Short mmCIF file of C-alpha atoms and ligand atoms in Angstrom, two decimals:
data_model
loop_
_atom_site.label_atom_id
_atom_site.label_comp_id
_atom_site.label_asym_id
_atom_site.label_seq_id
_atom_site.Cartn_x
_atom_site.Cartn_y
_atom_site.Cartn_z
CA MET A 196 26.94 -65.47 67.40
CA SER A 197 23.65 -63.63 68.31
CA THR A 198 20.91 -63.05 66.65
CA PRO A 199 19.97 -60.54 64.40
CA THR A 200 18.14 -56.93 65.45
CA PHE A 201 15.62 -56.21 63.03
CA ALA A 202 12.92 -52.93 63.47
CA VAL A 203 10.32 -51.51 60.89
CA ALA A 204 10.60 -48.18 59.43
CA ILE A 205 7.13 -46.94 58.75
CA MET A 206 6.74 -43.95 54.75
CA ALA A 207 4.21 -42.05 55.85
CA ALA A 208 5.21 -38.78 55.69
CA GLY A 209 3.97 -37.74 52.23
CA LYS A 210 1.18 -35.95 50.71
CA GLY A 211 -0.27 -37.43 48.64
CA THR A 212 -1.26 -35.33 46.22
CA ARG A 213 -2.73 -37.75 43.47
CA LEU A 214 -6.07 -38.08 46.01
CA LYS A 215 -6.57 -33.96 46.12
CA SER A 216 -7.46 -34.32 48.97
CA LYS A 217 -7.17 -32.23 52.21
CA ARG A 218 -6.48 -35.04 54.13
CA PRO A 219 -2.46 -36.66 54.84
CA LYS A 220 -3.05 -39.73 52.21
CA VAL A 221 -2.12 -42.44 55.02
CA LEU A 222 -5.00 -41.17 56.74
CA HIS A 223 -7.59 -41.84 54.53
CA GLU A 224 -9.76 -45.13 55.37
CA ILE A 225 -9.74 -48.58 54.19
CA GLY A 226 -11.81 -50.83 55.59
CA GLY A 227 -13.15 -48.67 58.41
CA LYS A 228 -9.40 -47.99 59.86
CA ALA A 229 -6.89 -45.44 58.39
CA LEU A 230 -4.80 -46.86 55.25
CA LEU A 231 -2.30 -45.87 58.09
CA LEU A 232 -2.81 -48.12 60.76
CA HIS A 233 -3.22 -51.16 59.42
CA VAL A 234 -0.08 -50.88 58.85
CA ILE A 235 1.36 -50.26 62.22
CA ALA A 236 -0.84 -53.57 62.96
CA ALA A 237 0.77 -55.90 60.49
CA ALA A 238 3.96 -54.85 61.34
CA LYS A 239 3.47 -54.98 65.47
CA GLN A 240 2.75 -58.23 64.97
CA VAL A 241 6.86 -58.62 64.06
CA VAL A 242 8.39 -56.34 66.45
CA ARG A 243 7.55 -54.75 69.17
CA PRO A 244 6.55 -51.90 69.00
CA GLY A 245 9.08 -49.76 70.29
CA ASP A 246 11.30 -50.75 67.62
CA ILE A 247 8.94 -49.24 65.16
CA TYR A 248 9.49 -45.50 63.34
CA VAL A 249 7.18 -43.48 61.39
CA ILE A 250 8.40 -41.05 59.14
CA VAL A 251 5.89 -38.06 59.47
CA GLY A 252 6.04 -34.95 58.31
CA HIS A 253 3.12 -34.10 56.10
CA GLU A 254 0.96 -33.03 58.54
CA ALA A 255 2.99 -34.78 61.03
CA ASP A 256 0.40 -33.18 64.04
CA LYS A 257 -2.39 -35.01 62.43
CA VAL A 258 -0.58 -38.63 62.08
CA LYS A 259 0.60 -38.33 64.41
CA SER A 260 -1.97 -37.47 67.46
CA ALA A 261 -4.33 -40.22 64.93
CA VAL A 262 -1.69 -43.45 66.22
CA SER A 263 0.43 -42.26 69.52
CA ALA A 264 -1.78 -45.52 71.12
CA GLU A 265 0.22 -47.34 69.33
CA GLY A 266 3.18 -47.14 70.96
CA THR A 267 5.76 -46.37 67.91
CA HIS A 268 8.37 -43.87 67.32
CA PHE A 269 7.85 -40.86 65.13
CA VAL A 270 10.93 -39.75 62.89
CA LEU A 271 9.90 -35.97 61.26
CA GLN A 272 10.92 -35.52 57.53
CA ALA A 273 9.94 -31.06 57.64
CA GLU A 274 10.15 -31.31 53.54
CA GLN A 275 9.18 -34.46 51.89
CA ARG A 276 12.18 -35.39 49.05
CA GLY A 277 11.11 -38.78 47.92
CA THR A 278 11.48 -41.68 50.15
CA GLY A 279 14.99 -41.99 50.29
CA HIS A 280 15.14 -38.48 52.17
CA ALA A 281 12.38 -39.78 53.94
CA ILE A 282 14.81 -43.46 55.34
CA GLN A 283 18.18 -40.40 56.00
CA GLN A 284 16.02 -38.68 58.63
CA VAL A 285 15.82 -41.82 59.70
CA LYS A 286 19.56 -42.96 59.58
CA ALA A 287 19.77 -39.04 61.36
CA PHE A 288 17.02 -39.47 64.28
CA PHE A 289 19.39 -42.55 64.78
CA ALA A 290 22.62 -40.38 65.17
CA ALA A 291 20.88 -38.51 66.65
CA SER A 292 19.60 -39.73 69.26
CA ASP A 293 21.66 -43.03 72.41
CA ILE A 294 19.23 -46.16 70.28
CA THR A 295 21.71 -48.91 68.59
CA PRO A 296 20.27 -48.28 65.17
CA PRO A 297 18.87 -52.01 64.65
CA ASP A 298 21.13 -54.85 62.59
CA HIS A 299 18.82 -55.21 59.78
CA LEU A 300 15.48 -52.51 58.98
CA LEU A 301 12.17 -53.80 57.13
CA VAL A 302 10.99 -50.22 55.59
CA LEU A 303 6.72 -50.58 54.75
CA SER A 304 5.27 -47.80 53.20
CA GLY A 305 2.17 -45.96 55.13
CA ASP A 306 -0.31 -46.34 51.65
CA VAL A 307 0.75 -49.98 50.87
CA PRO A 308 -2.19 -51.29 53.51
CA LEU A 309 -3.13 -54.22 53.22
CA ILE A 310 0.45 -56.22 53.48
CA ARG A 311 0.21 -58.92 56.76
CA PRO A 312 2.88 -59.49 59.18
CA GLU A 313 3.33 -63.86 57.46
CA THR A 314 5.20 -61.66 54.84
CA ILE A 315 6.62 -59.56 56.50
CA THR A 316 7.84 -62.66 58.45
CA ALA A 317 9.30 -63.77 55.24
CA ILE A 318 10.96 -60.67 54.43
CA ARG A 319 12.54 -60.65 57.35
CA ASP A 320 13.54 -64.93 57.01
CA PHE A 321 13.41 -64.64 52.90
CA HIS A 322 16.38 -61.71 53.30
CA LEU A 323 18.58 -63.10 56.58
CA ALA A 324 18.99 -66.62 54.32
CA GLN A 325 20.65 -64.68 51.58
CA ASP A 326 22.01 -63.17 53.04
CA ALA A 327 21.10 -60.01 52.06
CA SER A 328 22.44 -55.85 51.14
CA MET A 329 18.59 -55.40 50.82
CA THR A 330 15.32 -57.40 49.56
CA ILE A 331 12.99 -56.23 47.64
CA LEU A 332 8.94 -57.28 47.85
CA THR A 333 8.24 -58.02 44.81
CA ALA A 334 4.67 -58.28 43.45
CA VAL A 335 3.40 -58.25 38.63
CA PRO A 336 0.03 -57.13 38.71
CA GLU A 337 -2.47 -57.20 35.53
CA ASP A 338 -1.94 -53.88 35.16
CA PRO A 339 1.78 -52.58 36.22
CA THR A 340 1.71 -48.93 35.45
CA GLY A 341 2.58 -46.61 38.31
CA TYR A 342 4.46 -48.29 40.00
CA GLY A 343 8.32 -49.20 40.05
CA ARG A 344 9.30 -52.12 38.36
CA VAL A 345 12.79 -54.01 39.17
CA ILE A 346 14.67 -55.83 36.82
CA ARG A 347 16.74 -59.05 37.53
CA ARG A 348 19.35 -60.05 36.89
CA GLU A 349 18.48 -62.48 34.93
CA PRO A 350 14.57 -64.10 34.59
CA GLY A 351 14.21 -66.33 37.30
CA SER A 352 17.12 -65.50 39.49
CA SER A 353 16.56 -63.82 43.06
CA GLU A 354 19.39 -61.54 42.36
CA ALA A 355 17.92 -57.95 40.55
CA LEU A 356 19.70 -55.48 39.55
CA ALA A 357 18.31 -52.19 40.37
CA ILE A 358 14.16 -50.36 40.38
CA VAL A 359 13.50 -47.94 38.21
CA GLU A 360 10.73 -45.49 38.79
CA GLN A 361 7.86 -45.87 36.24
CA LYS A 362 8.52 -41.93 34.81
CA ASP A 363 12.65 -42.74 34.58
CA LEU A 364 11.06 -45.96 32.58
CA LYS A 365 14.01 -46.91 28.94
CA PRO A 366 11.31 -47.60 26.44
CA GLU A 367 13.24 -51.00 26.26
CA GLN A 368 12.31 -51.49 30.14
CA ARG A 369 8.36 -50.84 29.73
CA ASP A 370 7.09 -54.44 29.66
CA THR A 371 8.81 -54.88 33.07
CA PRO A 372 5.58 -56.46 34.41
CA GLU A 373 7.41 -57.09 37.80
CA ILE A 374 6.93 -54.23 40.08
CA ASN A 375 8.45 -53.19 43.50
CA SER A 376 5.95 -52.96 46.67
CA GLY A 377 7.65 -50.01 48.20
CA ILE A 378 8.72 -52.92 50.71
CA TYR A 379 12.17 -53.87 51.53
CA ALA A 380 13.96 -55.05 53.82
CA PHE A 381 17.60 -53.84 54.21
CA ARG A 382 21.14 -54.48 55.98
CA THR A 383 21.09 -51.42 58.13
CA ALA A 384 24.81 -50.44 57.59
CA SER A 385 24.97 -50.69 53.88
CA LEU A 386 22.16 -49.21 53.84
CA PHE A 387 23.21 -46.43 55.48
CA THR A 388 26.26 -46.26 53.62
CA GLN A 389 24.22 -45.59 50.28
CA LEU A 390 21.63 -43.07 51.65
CA ASP A 391 24.10 -40.46 50.91
CA LYS A 392 25.75 -40.62 47.46
CA LEU A 393 21.23 -40.37 46.44
CA ASN A 394 20.79 -37.78 44.12
CA ALA A 395 17.35 -35.87 42.96
CA ASN A 396 18.82 -36.37 38.84
CA ASN A 397 15.57 -37.94 37.89
CA ALA A 398 11.83 -37.08 36.66
CA GLN A 399 10.49 -36.19 39.88
CA GLY A 400 13.29 -34.00 41.25
CA GLU A 401 12.94 -36.93 44.37
CA LEU A 402 15.58 -38.34 46.59
CA TYR A 403 14.66 -42.31 45.74
CA LEU A 404 14.91 -45.23 48.09
CA THR A 405 15.00 -47.17 45.68
CA ASP A 406 18.36 -46.48 43.69
CA VAL A 407 19.67 -47.68 46.75
CA ALA A 408 19.60 -51.07 44.70
CA SER A 409 21.55 -49.74 42.55
CA LEU A 410 24.25 -48.45 44.10
CA LEU A 411 24.49 -51.60 47.03
CA VAL A 412 24.57 -53.92 42.71
CA GLY A 413 27.91 -50.64 41.96
CA SER A 414 29.42 -51.48 45.47
CA GLY A 415 29.60 -54.44 45.16
CA GLU A 416 27.20 -55.79 47.84
CA LYS A 417 23.62 -58.69 47.58
CA VAL A 418 20.73 -56.70 46.16
CA VAL A 419 17.33 -60.11 46.16
CA ALA A 420 14.17 -59.91 45.33
CA LEU A 421 11.36 -62.21 46.36
CA GLU A 422 7.98 -62.32 45.01
CA ALA A 423 4.42 -62.03 47.33
CA THR A 424 3.01 -65.39 47.21
CA GLY A 425 -0.04 -63.90 49.19
CA GLY A 426 -1.26 -62.90 45.80
CA VAL A 427 -0.66 -59.00 44.20
CA ASP A 428 -3.39 -56.89 46.66
CA GLU A 429 -1.75 -57.42 49.22
CA VAL A 430 1.52 -54.69 47.54
CA LEU A 431 -0.81 -52.77 46.18
CA GLY A 432 -0.36 -49.01 46.74
CA ALA A 433 -3.12 -46.71 47.58
CA ASN A 434 -2.02 -43.76 45.65
CA THR A 435 -6.05 -42.04 44.41
CA ILE A 436 -8.72 -42.33 46.87
CA ALA A 437 -10.41 -45.85 43.07
CA GLU A 438 -7.45 -47.82 44.40
CA MET A 439 -8.44 -46.91 47.78
CA MET A 440 -11.87 -48.11 47.07
CA TYR A 441 -11.24 -51.00 45.59
CA LEU A 442 -8.41 -52.49 48.48
CA ASP A 443 -11.34 -51.25 50.35
CA GLU A 444 -13.33 -54.13 48.69
CA ALA A 445 -10.72 -56.40 48.71
CA MET A 446 -10.54 -55.82 52.57
CA ARG A 447 -14.56 -56.05 53.53
CA MET A 448 -14.57 -58.95 51.45
CA ALA A 449 -12.36 -60.13 52.96
CA THR A 450 -13.65 -59.90 56.48
CA ALA A 451 -17.49 -61.02 55.16
CA ARG A 452 -15.19 -64.63 54.32
CA ARG A 453 -13.77 -65.00 57.64
CA LEU A 454 -17.45 -64.07 59.17
CA MET A 455 -18.94 -66.42 56.24
CA ALA A 456 -15.62 -69.00 57.74
CA GLN A 457 -17.16 -69.17 60.36
CA GLY A 458 -21.11 -69.89 60.36
CA VAL A 459 -22.50 -66.39 59.68
CA THR A 460 -24.81 -66.59 56.44
CA ILE A 461 -24.02 -63.31 55.00
CA PHE A 462 -26.22 -62.51 51.36
CA ARG A 463 -24.67 -60.38 48.63
CA PRO A 464 -21.99 -60.19 50.52
CA GLU A 465 -20.84 -57.44 48.63
CA THR A 466 -23.64 -55.53 49.03
CA CYS A 467 -22.68 -55.42 52.86
CA VAL A 468 -20.02 -53.29 54.47
CA ILE A 469 -18.13 -54.88 57.83
CA ASP A 470 -15.21 -53.67 59.43
CA SER A 471 -12.31 -55.69 60.37
CA SER A 472 -12.63 -54.67 63.38
CA VAL A 473 -16.16 -56.75 63.35
CA GLN A 474 -17.18 -59.99 65.16
CA VAL A 475 -20.48 -62.11 64.33
CA ALA A 476 -21.31 -65.40 66.21
CA ALA A 477 -22.58 -68.33 63.84
CA ASP A 478 -26.13 -68.45 62.06
CA THR A 479 -26.27 -65.09 61.98
CA VAL A 480 -28.42 -64.22 59.57
CA LEU A 481 -27.38 -60.99 57.39
CA GLU A 482 -28.85 -59.70 54.27
CA PRO A 483 -27.84 -57.24 51.88
CA PHE A 484 -26.66 -53.52 52.25
CA VAL A 485 -25.67 -54.56 56.16
CA GLN A 486 -22.82 -52.33 57.74
CA LEU A 487 -21.71 -53.20 60.25
CA LEU A 488 -19.20 -50.51 61.55
CA GLY A 489 -15.68 -50.40 63.82
CA ASN A 490 -15.42 -51.99 67.64
CA THR A 491 -19.81 -53.85 66.91
CA VAL A 492 -19.92 -57.52 67.52
CA VAL A 493 -23.48 -59.54 67.24
CA GLY A 494 -24.35 -62.49 69.02
CA GLY A 495 -25.48 -65.96 67.78
CA ASP A 496 -28.88 -66.36 65.96
CA CYS A 497 -29.72 -63.09 65.27
CA ARG A 498 -30.73 -61.55 61.97
CA ILE A 499 -30.12 -58.15 60.48
CA ARG A 500 -32.07 -56.84 57.90
CA SER A 501 -32.14 -55.19 55.28
CA TYR A 502 -30.23 -50.83 55.55
CA SER A 503 -29.15 -51.56 59.04
CA VAL A 504 -25.83 -49.36 60.07
CA VAL A 505 -25.28 -50.11 62.89
CA GLN A 506 -21.90 -48.81 64.54
CA ASN A 507 -19.50 -49.41 67.44
CA SER A 508 -22.40 -51.25 69.36
CA THR A 509 -22.81 -54.74 71.41
CA ILE A 510 -26.48 -56.67 70.52
CA GLY A 511 -26.76 -60.24 71.84
CA GLU A 512 -27.76 -63.85 70.81
CA ARG A 513 -31.51 -63.99 68.63
CA VAL A 514 -31.75 -59.99 68.61
CA ILE A 515 -34.12 -59.29 65.13
CA LEU A 516 -33.60 -56.10 63.49
CA ARG A 517 -36.07 -55.83 61.22
CA ASN A 518 -34.98 -52.79 58.02
CA GLY A 519 -33.43 -49.93 58.37
CA CYS A 520 -32.46 -49.30 62.31
CA ILE A 521 -29.49 -46.73 63.42
CA LEU A 522 -27.76 -48.21 65.91
CA ASP A 523 -24.36 -46.20 67.56
CA GLN A 524 -22.64 -47.03 70.50
CA ALA A 525 -26.48 -49.20 72.15
CA THR A 526 -26.38 -52.27 73.19
CA VAL A 527 -29.16 -55.15 72.79
CA ALA A 528 -29.90 -57.66 74.61
CA ASN A 529 -31.10 -61.24 74.12
CA GLY A 530 -33.51 -61.91 72.42
CA ALA A 531 -35.19 -58.18 71.74
CA ILE A 532 -36.56 -57.56 68.49
CA LEU A 533 -36.06 -53.92 66.96
CA GLY A 534 -37.23 -50.77 63.64
CA PRO A 535 -38.45 -50.64 60.85
CA TYR A 536 -36.51 -47.73 61.42
CA ALA A 537 -35.48 -47.95 65.33
CA HIS A 538 -33.21 -45.62 65.43
CA LEU A 539 -30.79 -46.36 68.96
CA ARG A 540 -28.30 -43.19 69.45
CA PRO A 541 -25.19 -43.70 71.97
CA GLU A 542 -25.62 -45.79 75.27
CA SER A 543 -29.30 -46.91 74.75
CA HIS A 544 -29.96 -49.46 76.53
CA ILE A 545 -32.50 -52.11 74.97
CA GLY A 546 -33.12 -55.18 77.53
CA GLU A 547 -33.70 -59.01 76.55
CA GLY A 548 -36.49 -59.15 74.90
CA ALA A 549 -37.30 -55.67 74.85
CA HIS A 550 -39.28 -54.16 71.73
CA VAL A 551 -37.78 -50.92 70.26
CA GLY A 552 -40.80 -49.81 66.94
CA ASN A 553 -40.77 -48.40 63.85
CA PHE A 554 -39.81 -44.56 64.08
CA VAL A 555 -38.34 -44.78 67.82
CA GLU A 556 -35.32 -43.07 68.84
CA THR A 557 -33.67 -43.36 71.76
CA LYS A 558 -31.14 -41.81 73.33
CA LYS A 559 -29.20 -42.75 76.77
CA VAL A 560 -32.10 -45.13 77.80
CA THR A 561 -32.48 -48.13 79.34
CA LEU A 562 -34.90 -50.23 78.75
CA GLY A 563 -35.83 -52.59 80.56
CA LYS A 564 -36.75 -56.83 80.24
CA GLY A 565 -39.23 -56.98 78.31
CA SER A 566 -40.19 -53.10 78.26
CA LYS A 567 -41.92 -52.28 74.37
CA ALA A 568 -42.10 -48.45 72.97
CA ASN A 569 -43.50 -49.51 69.05
CA HIS A 570 -44.42 -46.44 66.93
CA LEU A 571 -43.30 -43.45 66.96
CA THR A 572 -41.66 -42.34 70.35
CA TYR A 573 -38.57 -40.01 71.48
CA LEU A 574 -37.13 -41.64 74.37
CA GLY A 575 -34.04 -39.25 75.90
CA ASP A 576 -32.49 -39.33 78.77
CA ALA A 577 -35.01 -42.39 80.64
CA VAL A 578 -34.68 -45.17 82.60
CA ILE A 579 -37.39 -47.31 81.82
CA GLY A 580 -38.57 -50.38 83.87
CA SER A 581 -39.44 -54.00 83.02
CA GLY A 582 -42.23 -55.05 81.43
CA THR A 583 -43.83 -51.16 80.59
CA ASN A 584 -45.66 -50.32 78.09
CA ILE A 585 -44.81 -47.02 75.86
CA GLY A 586 -47.51 -46.50 74.06
CA ALA A 587 -47.23 -44.91 70.13
CA GLY A 588 -46.28 -41.78 69.76
CA VAL A 589 -44.45 -41.03 72.83
CA ILE A 590 -42.10 -38.48 73.57
CA THR A 591 -39.76 -37.54 76.84
CA CYS A 592 -39.69 -33.58 77.12
CA ASN A 593 -36.58 -34.00 78.74
CA TYR A 594 -35.08 -30.32 77.34
CA ASP A 595 -36.15 -27.58 78.61
CA GLY A 596 -33.77 -25.39 76.20
CA VAL A 597 -30.74 -24.64 79.18
CA ASN A 598 -30.20 -28.57 80.97
CA LYS A 599 -30.84 -32.24 79.83
CA HIS A 600 -33.63 -33.40 82.58
CA GLN A 601 -34.45 -37.37 83.61
CA THR A 602 -37.25 -38.89 83.24
CA THR A 603 -37.69 -42.57 85.75
CA ILE A 604 -40.66 -45.40 85.32
CA GLY A 605 -41.03 -48.01 86.62
CA ASP A 606 -41.95 -51.94 86.00
CA ASN A 607 -44.90 -52.66 84.94
CA VAL A 608 -46.12 -49.24 83.87
CA PHE A 609 -48.35 -48.63 81.00
CA ILE A 610 -48.03 -44.83 79.44
CA GLY A 611 -51.13 -44.10 77.22
CA SER A 612 -50.28 -43.53 73.72
CA ASP A 613 -48.98 -38.71 72.57
CA ASN A 614 -48.16 -38.64 76.08
CA ALA A 615 -45.57 -35.63 76.59
CA LEU A 616 -43.44 -37.18 79.79
CA VAL A 617 -42.82 -32.70 81.02
CA ALA A 618 -38.60 -33.71 82.84
CA PRO A 619 -37.73 -34.28 84.95
CA VAL A 620 -40.24 -36.69 86.28
CA THR A 621 -40.85 -39.92 87.86
CA ILE A 622 -44.07 -42.41 87.21
CA GLY A 623 -44.10 -45.53 89.23
CA ASP A 624 -44.58 -49.04 89.18
CA GLY A 625 -47.70 -50.06 87.82
CA ALA A 626 -49.06 -46.47 87.31
CA ILE A 627 -51.22 -45.75 84.10
CA THR A 628 -51.62 -42.74 82.31
CA ALA A 629 -54.52 -40.97 79.95
CA ALA A 630 -54.17 -40.89 76.34
CA GLY A 631 -52.97 -38.24 75.87
CA SER A 632 -51.77 -36.69 78.81
CA ILE A 633 -48.95 -34.07 78.87
CA ILE A 634 -46.93 -35.49 83.11
CA THR A 635 -46.01 -31.84 84.74
CA ASP A 636 -45.82 -34.56 88.57
CA ASN A 637 -45.27 -37.44 89.02
CA VAL A 638 -47.33 -40.56 89.96
CA PRO A 639 -47.25 -42.57 92.56
CA ALA A 640 -46.84 -46.70 91.89
CA GLY A 641 -50.22 -48.16 90.95
CA SER A 642 -52.17 -44.49 90.16
CA LEU A 643 -53.53 -43.65 87.12
CA ALA A 644 -51.98 -39.73 85.84
CA ILE A 645 -54.66 -38.28 83.93
CA ALA A 646 -53.38 -34.74 82.22
CA ARG A 647 -55.93 -33.38 80.23
CA SER A 648 -58.85 -31.41 79.58
CA ARG A 649 -62.73 -34.04 79.44
CA GLN A 650 -64.12 -34.32 76.78
CA GLU A 651 -67.60 -32.14 75.99
CA THR A 652 -69.44 -34.11 73.12
CA LYS A 653 -72.48 -32.33 71.98
CA PRO A 654 -75.08 -34.36 70.95
CA GLY A 655 -77.03 -33.35 67.58
CA TRP A 656 -73.81 -29.99 66.88
CA ALA A 657 -72.49 -31.57 63.62
CA ASP A 658 -75.80 -32.39 62.35
CA GLU A 659 -77.27 -29.25 63.51
CA ARG A 660 -74.29 -27.00 61.28
CA ARG A 661 -74.50 -29.72 57.84
CA SER A 662 -78.25 -28.12 57.40
CA ARG A 663 -77.37 -24.56 58.67
CA LEU A 664 -75.65 -23.44 55.98
CA LYS A 665 -76.73 -25.41 53.74
CA LYS A 666 -79.28 -23.15 53.94
CA ASN A 667 -77.00 -20.01 52.35
C1 UD1 B 888 6.45 -46.09 45.13
C2 UD1 B 888 8.66 -46.70 45.36
C3 UD1 B 888 7.23 -46.96 43.52
C4 UD1 B 888 6.42 -49.04 44.49
C5 UD1 B 888 6.41 -47.87 44.33
C6 UD1 B 888 4.68 -48.88 45.33
C7 UD1 B 888 10.06 -45.01 45.28
C8 UD1 B 888 11.03 -43.80 44.38
N1 UD1 B 888 9.32 -45.28 43.87
O1 UD1 B 888 6.79 -45.09 44.19
O2 UD1 B 888 9.62 -47.77 43.41
O3 UD1 B 888 6.26 -49.58 43.03
O4 UD1 B 888 6.28 -46.88 45.66
O5 UD1 B 888 3.71 -48.29 45.69
O6 UD1 B 888 10.32 -44.87 46.09
N2 UD1 B 888 7.00 -40.91 51.43
C9 UD1 B 888 7.83 -39.59 52.72
N3 UD1 B 888 8.72 -39.02 52.33
C10 UD1 B 888 8.38 -38.21 51.32
C11 UD1 B 888 7.81 -39.35 49.77
C12 UD1 B 888 6.89 -40.04 49.95
O7 UD1 B 888 7.32 -40.93 54.30
O8 UD1 B 888 9.30 -37.83 50.55
C13 UD1 B 888 6.12 -42.33 51.73
C14 UD1 B 888 4.68 -41.51 51.60
O9 UD1 B 888 3.91 -40.82 52.41
C15 UD1 B 888 3.63 -42.79 50.95
C16 UD1 B 888 5.32 -43.47 49.98
O10 UD1 B 888 6.65 -43.24 51.44
O11 UD1 B 888 3.42 -43.13 52.09
C17 UD1 B 888 5.99 -43.86 49.05
O12 UD1 B 888 5.64 -43.08 48.33
P1 UD1 B 888 4.82 -43.03 47.17
O13 UD1 B 888 4.93 -41.02 47.08
O14 UD1 B 888 3.75 -42.89 46.90
O15 UD1 B 888 5.63 -43.80 46.33
P2 UD1 B 888 5.11 -44.28 44.64
O16 UD1 B 888 5.62 -43.23 43.42
O17 UD1 B 888 3.92 -44.70 45.61
CA1 CA B 889 2.36 -44.69 46.76
#
């Protein structure tokens, strides 16, 4: 006998009415990533992307474009008439295509985002070992309200008789503690046979996939339930913003624990917001209220002080981010010191050992090794060499109202305080510009440029004025 084939269907067509949001439910984010992307990522650990069928409907184009890079198939459920109706579309999809349906179909919910690949594998293996027509993944949460309940044949039996939705529970079923996770394995042929028998005679007037359980039992087929072993959070659904934020916290705490296990110190981890994709090396210290987002990578022996927000950036080793730094698509080389309150906008490249201090904003800037811009400065569209000092209050005037222009500053340059560097302009190696200068012309290497009027001093003028005003 050849190994049975498996495919995964992910139900993601629903609107998410309970969210009261314009955005489709499966595109809401936890841990910095859309719910559906979490589910697809887990499924991809178990089957090839070409064996994943994402069922889309509400805002189908938006959902598709958000996950199109994942390489899955899409099945359209134009009208959303329930989870059973969603899977009917998968059956129709196979009928209309020349793809052979798999022997077994794993069904995942797009709004059950913490599901782990290990659990998907466990339900697959249990399903095969039991030779079941349907296997239901279950859990026993503290509060089962809102979930469908799994009715076992008898307590302790692996066999299930039915799934009853919360709104359809009979009084004597209200205490059933075991919930349906919305994750299942089906023998495809058995599932497809029962799908045509579904009806909408229930509290929500929908075609429930959950009714397939009792239909199969009625046809003498085997339905089993498997309780998830990885903790209840893994199978919780995200139907409301509050539920999503609970899962977001659970996911971020798991990320913080992973980093701590790798040698990262995180003070008050519950206050930090760290996306699951973030990497941090050992001996780096994160202070409370730090946010590390997107594809951020932080090297070892760094210290990131409170209230810094780092997004899609790469930070080397031994870097210090003082309080309140904001980084977006920036790179920071080893030993650099930033902040407090430095703002690195996209394409800022800060060199080894460089300093970017208080209230300094950078954009499309390369700051060379050991260079310093410590106070109240804007550097945009500039290439700055190494060992250069940018005085307090320096501004690159990169924008003429229509176009952006480049400022080029060499090595070991000293830019005086409060200079305006009117781009395009080049300042050569070793040059000095006087404080308060408006630099409009290139400054050759080794020169001094003063671009302000000379000071005039009138001895005694102030005292005379004061006594004149007092007399009147
Ligand atoms: C469903 C189950 C319930 C289970 C719970 C677990 C049914 C009838 N009920 O309830 O037993 O405890 O999940 O989280 O299945 N969807 C579609 N097309 C539709 C309707 C829904 O694709 O026409 C998708 C949704 O986008 C969602 C998933 O199916 O990702 C589940 O739908 P939802 O309405 O959230 O079902 P629940 O009421 O949570
Ligand atoms: Ca749900």
